[in-house]
XYZ file of C-alpha atoms in Angstrom:
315
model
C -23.107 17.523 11.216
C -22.960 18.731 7.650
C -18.915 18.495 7.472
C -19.265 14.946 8.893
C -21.418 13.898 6.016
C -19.278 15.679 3.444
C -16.127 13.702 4.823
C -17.751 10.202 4.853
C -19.312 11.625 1.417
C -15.854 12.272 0.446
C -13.971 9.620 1.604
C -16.601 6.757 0.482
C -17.067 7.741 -3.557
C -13.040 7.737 -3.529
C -12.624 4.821 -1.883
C -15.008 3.407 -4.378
C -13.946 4.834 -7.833
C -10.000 4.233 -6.936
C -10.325 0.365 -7.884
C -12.396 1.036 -11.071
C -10.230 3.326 -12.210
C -7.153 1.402 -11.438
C -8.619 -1.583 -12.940
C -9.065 0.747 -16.079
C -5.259 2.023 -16.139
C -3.607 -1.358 -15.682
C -6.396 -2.743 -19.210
C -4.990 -0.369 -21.085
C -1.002 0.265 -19.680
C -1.509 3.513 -18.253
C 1.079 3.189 -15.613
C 4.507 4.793 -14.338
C 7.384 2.525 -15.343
C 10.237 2.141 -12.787
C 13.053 4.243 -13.605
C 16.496 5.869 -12.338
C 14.802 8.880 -10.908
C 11.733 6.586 -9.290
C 11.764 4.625 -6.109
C 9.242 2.131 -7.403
C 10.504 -1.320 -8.365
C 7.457 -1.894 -10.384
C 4.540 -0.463 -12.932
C 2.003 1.516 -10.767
C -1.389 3.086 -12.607
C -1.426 6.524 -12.497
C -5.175 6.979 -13.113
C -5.867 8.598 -9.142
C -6.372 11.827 -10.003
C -9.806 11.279 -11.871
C -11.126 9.904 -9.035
C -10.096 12.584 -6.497
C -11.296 14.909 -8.870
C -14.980 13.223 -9.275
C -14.779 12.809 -5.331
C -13.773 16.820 -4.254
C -16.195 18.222 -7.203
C -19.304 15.911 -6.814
C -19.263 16.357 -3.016
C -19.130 20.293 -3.117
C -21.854 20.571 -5.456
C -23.542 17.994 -3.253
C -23.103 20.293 -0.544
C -22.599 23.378 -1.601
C -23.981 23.749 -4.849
C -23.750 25.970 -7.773
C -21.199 29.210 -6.356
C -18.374 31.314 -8.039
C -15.737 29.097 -6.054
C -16.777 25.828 -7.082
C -16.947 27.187 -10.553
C -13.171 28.074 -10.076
C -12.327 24.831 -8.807
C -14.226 22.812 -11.234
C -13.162 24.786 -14.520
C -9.364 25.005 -13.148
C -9.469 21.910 -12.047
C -10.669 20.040 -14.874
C -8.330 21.431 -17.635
C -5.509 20.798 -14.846
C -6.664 16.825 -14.811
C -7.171 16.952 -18.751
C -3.084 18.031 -19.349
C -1.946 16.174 -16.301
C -3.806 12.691 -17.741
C -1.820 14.051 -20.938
C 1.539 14.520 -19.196
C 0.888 11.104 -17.609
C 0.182 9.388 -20.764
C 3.359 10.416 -22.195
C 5.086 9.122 -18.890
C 3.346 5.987 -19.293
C 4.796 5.382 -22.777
C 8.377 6.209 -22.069
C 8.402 10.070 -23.160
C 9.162 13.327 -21.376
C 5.977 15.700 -22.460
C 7.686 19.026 -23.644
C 7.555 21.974 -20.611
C 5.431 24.894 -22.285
C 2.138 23.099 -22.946
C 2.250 22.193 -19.269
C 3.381 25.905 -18.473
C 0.645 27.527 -20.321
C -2.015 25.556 -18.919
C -0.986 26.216 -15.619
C -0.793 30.049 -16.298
C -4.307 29.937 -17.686
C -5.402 27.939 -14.988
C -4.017 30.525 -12.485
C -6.011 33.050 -13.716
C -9.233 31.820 -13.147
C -9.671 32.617 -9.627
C -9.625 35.905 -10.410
C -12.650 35.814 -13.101
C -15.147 34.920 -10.749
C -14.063 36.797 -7.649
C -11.565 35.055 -5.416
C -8.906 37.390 -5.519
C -6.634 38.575 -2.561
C -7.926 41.966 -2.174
C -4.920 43.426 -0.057
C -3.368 43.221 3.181
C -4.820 44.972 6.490
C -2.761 46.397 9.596
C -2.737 43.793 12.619
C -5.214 45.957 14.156
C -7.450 45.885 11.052
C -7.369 49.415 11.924
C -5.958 50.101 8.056
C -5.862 48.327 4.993
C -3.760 48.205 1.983
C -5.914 47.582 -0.749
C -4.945 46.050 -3.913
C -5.616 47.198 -7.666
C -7.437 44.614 -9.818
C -4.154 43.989 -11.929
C -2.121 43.565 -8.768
C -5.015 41.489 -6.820
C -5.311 39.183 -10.003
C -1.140 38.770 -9.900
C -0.526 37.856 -6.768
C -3.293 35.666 -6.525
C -2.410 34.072 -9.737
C 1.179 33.651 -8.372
C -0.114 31.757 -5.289
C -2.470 29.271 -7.517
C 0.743 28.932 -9.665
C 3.718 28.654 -7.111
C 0.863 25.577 -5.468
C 0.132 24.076 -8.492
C 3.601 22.956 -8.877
C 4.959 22.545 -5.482
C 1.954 20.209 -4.593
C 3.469 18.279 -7.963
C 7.362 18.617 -7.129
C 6.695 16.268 -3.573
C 4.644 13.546 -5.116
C 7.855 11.154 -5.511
C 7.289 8.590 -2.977
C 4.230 6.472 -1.707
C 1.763 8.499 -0.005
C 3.793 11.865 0.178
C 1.839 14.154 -1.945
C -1.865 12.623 -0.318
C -0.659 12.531 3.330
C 0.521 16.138 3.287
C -2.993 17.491 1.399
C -5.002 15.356 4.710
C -2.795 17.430 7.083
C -3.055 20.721 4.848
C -6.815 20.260 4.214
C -8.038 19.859 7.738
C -5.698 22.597 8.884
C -7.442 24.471 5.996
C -11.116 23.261 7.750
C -10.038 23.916 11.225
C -8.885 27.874 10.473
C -12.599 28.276 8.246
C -14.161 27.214 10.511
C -12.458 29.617 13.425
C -12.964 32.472 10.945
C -17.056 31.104 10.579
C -16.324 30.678 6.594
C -18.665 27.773 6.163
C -18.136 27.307 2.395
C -14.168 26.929 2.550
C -14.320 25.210 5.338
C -16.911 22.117 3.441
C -14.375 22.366 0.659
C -11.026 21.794 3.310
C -12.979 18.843 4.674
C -14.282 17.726 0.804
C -10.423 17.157 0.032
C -9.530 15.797 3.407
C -12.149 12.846 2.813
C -10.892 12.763 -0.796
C -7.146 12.387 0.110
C -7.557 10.500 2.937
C -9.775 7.547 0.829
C -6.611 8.026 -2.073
C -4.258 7.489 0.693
C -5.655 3.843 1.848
C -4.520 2.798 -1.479
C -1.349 5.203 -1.973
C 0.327 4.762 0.844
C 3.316 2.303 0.902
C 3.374 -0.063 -1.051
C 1.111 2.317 -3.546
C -0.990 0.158 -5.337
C -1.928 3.863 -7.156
C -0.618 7.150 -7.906
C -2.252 10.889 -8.023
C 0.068 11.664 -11.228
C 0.247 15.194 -12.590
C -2.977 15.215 -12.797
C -4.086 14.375 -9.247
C -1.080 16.244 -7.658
C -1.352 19.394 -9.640
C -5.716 19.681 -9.102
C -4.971 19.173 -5.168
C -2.263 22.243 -5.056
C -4.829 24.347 -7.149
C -7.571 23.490 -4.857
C -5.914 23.935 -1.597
C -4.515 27.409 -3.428
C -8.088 28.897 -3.952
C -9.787 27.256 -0.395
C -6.694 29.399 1.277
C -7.281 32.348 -0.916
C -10.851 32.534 -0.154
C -10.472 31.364 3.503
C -7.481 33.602 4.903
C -5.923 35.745 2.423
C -8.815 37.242 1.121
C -8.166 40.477 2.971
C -5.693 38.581 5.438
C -3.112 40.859 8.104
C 0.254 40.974 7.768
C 0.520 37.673 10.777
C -2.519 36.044 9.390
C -0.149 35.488 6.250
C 1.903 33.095 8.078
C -1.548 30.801 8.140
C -2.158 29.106 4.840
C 2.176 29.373 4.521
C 2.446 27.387 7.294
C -0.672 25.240 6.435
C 1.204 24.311 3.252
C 4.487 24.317 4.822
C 5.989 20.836 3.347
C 5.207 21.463 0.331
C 6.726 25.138 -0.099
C 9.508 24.250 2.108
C 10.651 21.671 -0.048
C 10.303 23.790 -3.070
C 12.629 26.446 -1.592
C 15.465 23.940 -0.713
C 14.932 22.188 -4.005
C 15.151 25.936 -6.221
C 18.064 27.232 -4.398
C 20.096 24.270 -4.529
C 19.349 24.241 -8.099
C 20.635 27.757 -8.765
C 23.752 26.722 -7.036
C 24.284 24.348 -8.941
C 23.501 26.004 -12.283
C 20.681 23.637 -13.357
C 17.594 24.354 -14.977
C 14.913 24.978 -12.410
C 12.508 22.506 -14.065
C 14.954 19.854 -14.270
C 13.731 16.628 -12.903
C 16.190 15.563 -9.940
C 16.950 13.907 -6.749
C 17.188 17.207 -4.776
C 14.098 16.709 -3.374
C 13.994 16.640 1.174
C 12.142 12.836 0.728
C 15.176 11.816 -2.145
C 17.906 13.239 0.725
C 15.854 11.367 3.879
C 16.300 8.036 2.088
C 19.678 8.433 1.552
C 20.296 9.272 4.653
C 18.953 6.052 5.091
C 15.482 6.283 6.110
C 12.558 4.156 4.368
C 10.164 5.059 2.277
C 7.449 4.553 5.593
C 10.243 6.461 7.895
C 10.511 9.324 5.182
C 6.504 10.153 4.771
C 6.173 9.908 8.798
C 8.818 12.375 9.361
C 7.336 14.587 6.854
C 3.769 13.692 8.067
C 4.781 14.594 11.440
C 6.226 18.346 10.107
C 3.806 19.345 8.328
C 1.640 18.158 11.643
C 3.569 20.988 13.698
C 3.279 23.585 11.136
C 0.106 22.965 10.896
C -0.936 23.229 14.714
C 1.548 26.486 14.443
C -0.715 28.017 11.640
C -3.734 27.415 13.782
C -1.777 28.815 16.975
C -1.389 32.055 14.856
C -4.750 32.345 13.835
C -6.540 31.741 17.136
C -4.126 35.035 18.368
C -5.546 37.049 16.204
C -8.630 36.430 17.227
């Protein structure tokens, strides 16, 4: 009963703060401009991510209270919402905000998990007969690397209505449903936190998006769903118990390794801004912006289901 009062917790303080804060971005012309890149026609605020921020963090102290992972969501996440509201701003005025501030902060940001605890330890036999156990410097990389590689591939699908929010619903219940098969009652009140959260964002993002996430909305829910997954089923995971939180985030890290390796083929920068995206190549294959996020609603629905498949094998 707990998770059902988080959700409606959740999903009812979003659905609530999205209007003020939109009201508050269109006052003072804090809004994505249509653009060559963009498949907007029209201004759009960009203010979304402060109120799926308040939403996740208020209901798992609510709920959870005061504990090392809510720490490392609400430090990581807040300096992740304070450059992406930065990033955003710039957008909003016409500017491109230079790379390395953005890079640093997500470095830093990376780290954190580590400092209080949430680290992926190692990697155990099938069996669980054996376990390869990780050093501190090489627990703190890789989990570092998995916050980071999130961070920004939660960021690179955000380019049409209701992509980015749709996708964290799907990943965040998928994220709820293996916690709770693994008895984890704390990651699995944070999966369902962000699946009211998204879901409430999504009422208002989906096409025609009267809101967007922005950088700073986008790049908080890839951190968040990084750390839930670290703490839920990588912790200590097996080799096939990998595969879960991959396949939980498929979309997103699917559609970073198309992007990337068309990129290198085609000698451009990998941080370029571009078109290369799987939702920029469904629409001009003619599909609409509704047929797009369905199609990608409806894959990252089957990886999802796989994930779980996996993990109730191992059981």
């Amino acid at each position: 009963m707990m998770y059902l009062y988080a959700l409606g917790f959740s999903f009812l303080l979003v659905l609530l703060l999205v209007p003020i804060v939109r009201a508050a971005a269109l006052r003072i012309g804090f809004v994505d401009r249509p653009a060559r890149r963009k498949v907007h026609t029209k201004p759009v605020p960009l203010s979304g991510g402060v109120a799926i921020y308040a939403g996740v963090i208020a209901t798992t102290f609510l709920f959870l209270g005061d504990s090392p992972i809510f720490r490392a969501i609400a430090v990581g996440g807040a300096l992740l919402v304070a450059i992406g509201l930065v990033d955003d701003a710039f957008k909003s005025s016409g500017r491109e905000f230079p790379v390395w501030p953005r890079l640093l902060i997500y470095i830093g940001v990376s780290l954190i998990p580590s400092t209080f605890g949430i680290t992926i330890a190692g990697i155990s036999a099938p069996s669980r007969s054996a376990m390869i156990l990780f050093s501190p410097g090489w627990a703190a990389f890789f989990t570092a690397l998995w916050a980071f590689s999130l961070i920004n591939m939660l960021n690179f699908i955000d380019g049409i209505d209701g992509l980015a929010s749709g996708v964290c619903v799907i990943s965040s219940f998928t994220l709820f449903a293996a916690s709770l098969i693994g008895n984890q009652s704390v990651t699995a009140l944070i999966g369902i936190a962000l699946a009211g959260a998204c879901l409430a964002f999504l009422t208002y993002n989906f096409h025609p998006a009267r809101i967007f996430m922005g950088d700073a909305g986008a790049t908080f829910l890839g951190y968040t769903l990084a750390v839930t997954a670290i703490e839920g089923t990588l912790k200590g995971a097996t080799f096939l118990s990998l595969f879960v939180p991959v396949l939980a985030l498929g979309v997103p890290i699917l559609d970073t390794v198309i992007v990337f390796s068309r990129r290198l083929l085609e000698g451009r920068g990998l941080h370029r801004a571009d078109n290369l995206h799987t939702h920029h190549s469904l629409m001009r294959w003619g599909l609409t912006q509704v047929q797009t996020v369905s199609f990608l609603y409806l894959i990252a629905a089957v990886f999802s289901l796989m994930s779980i498949v996996i993990l109730l094998m191992l059981r």
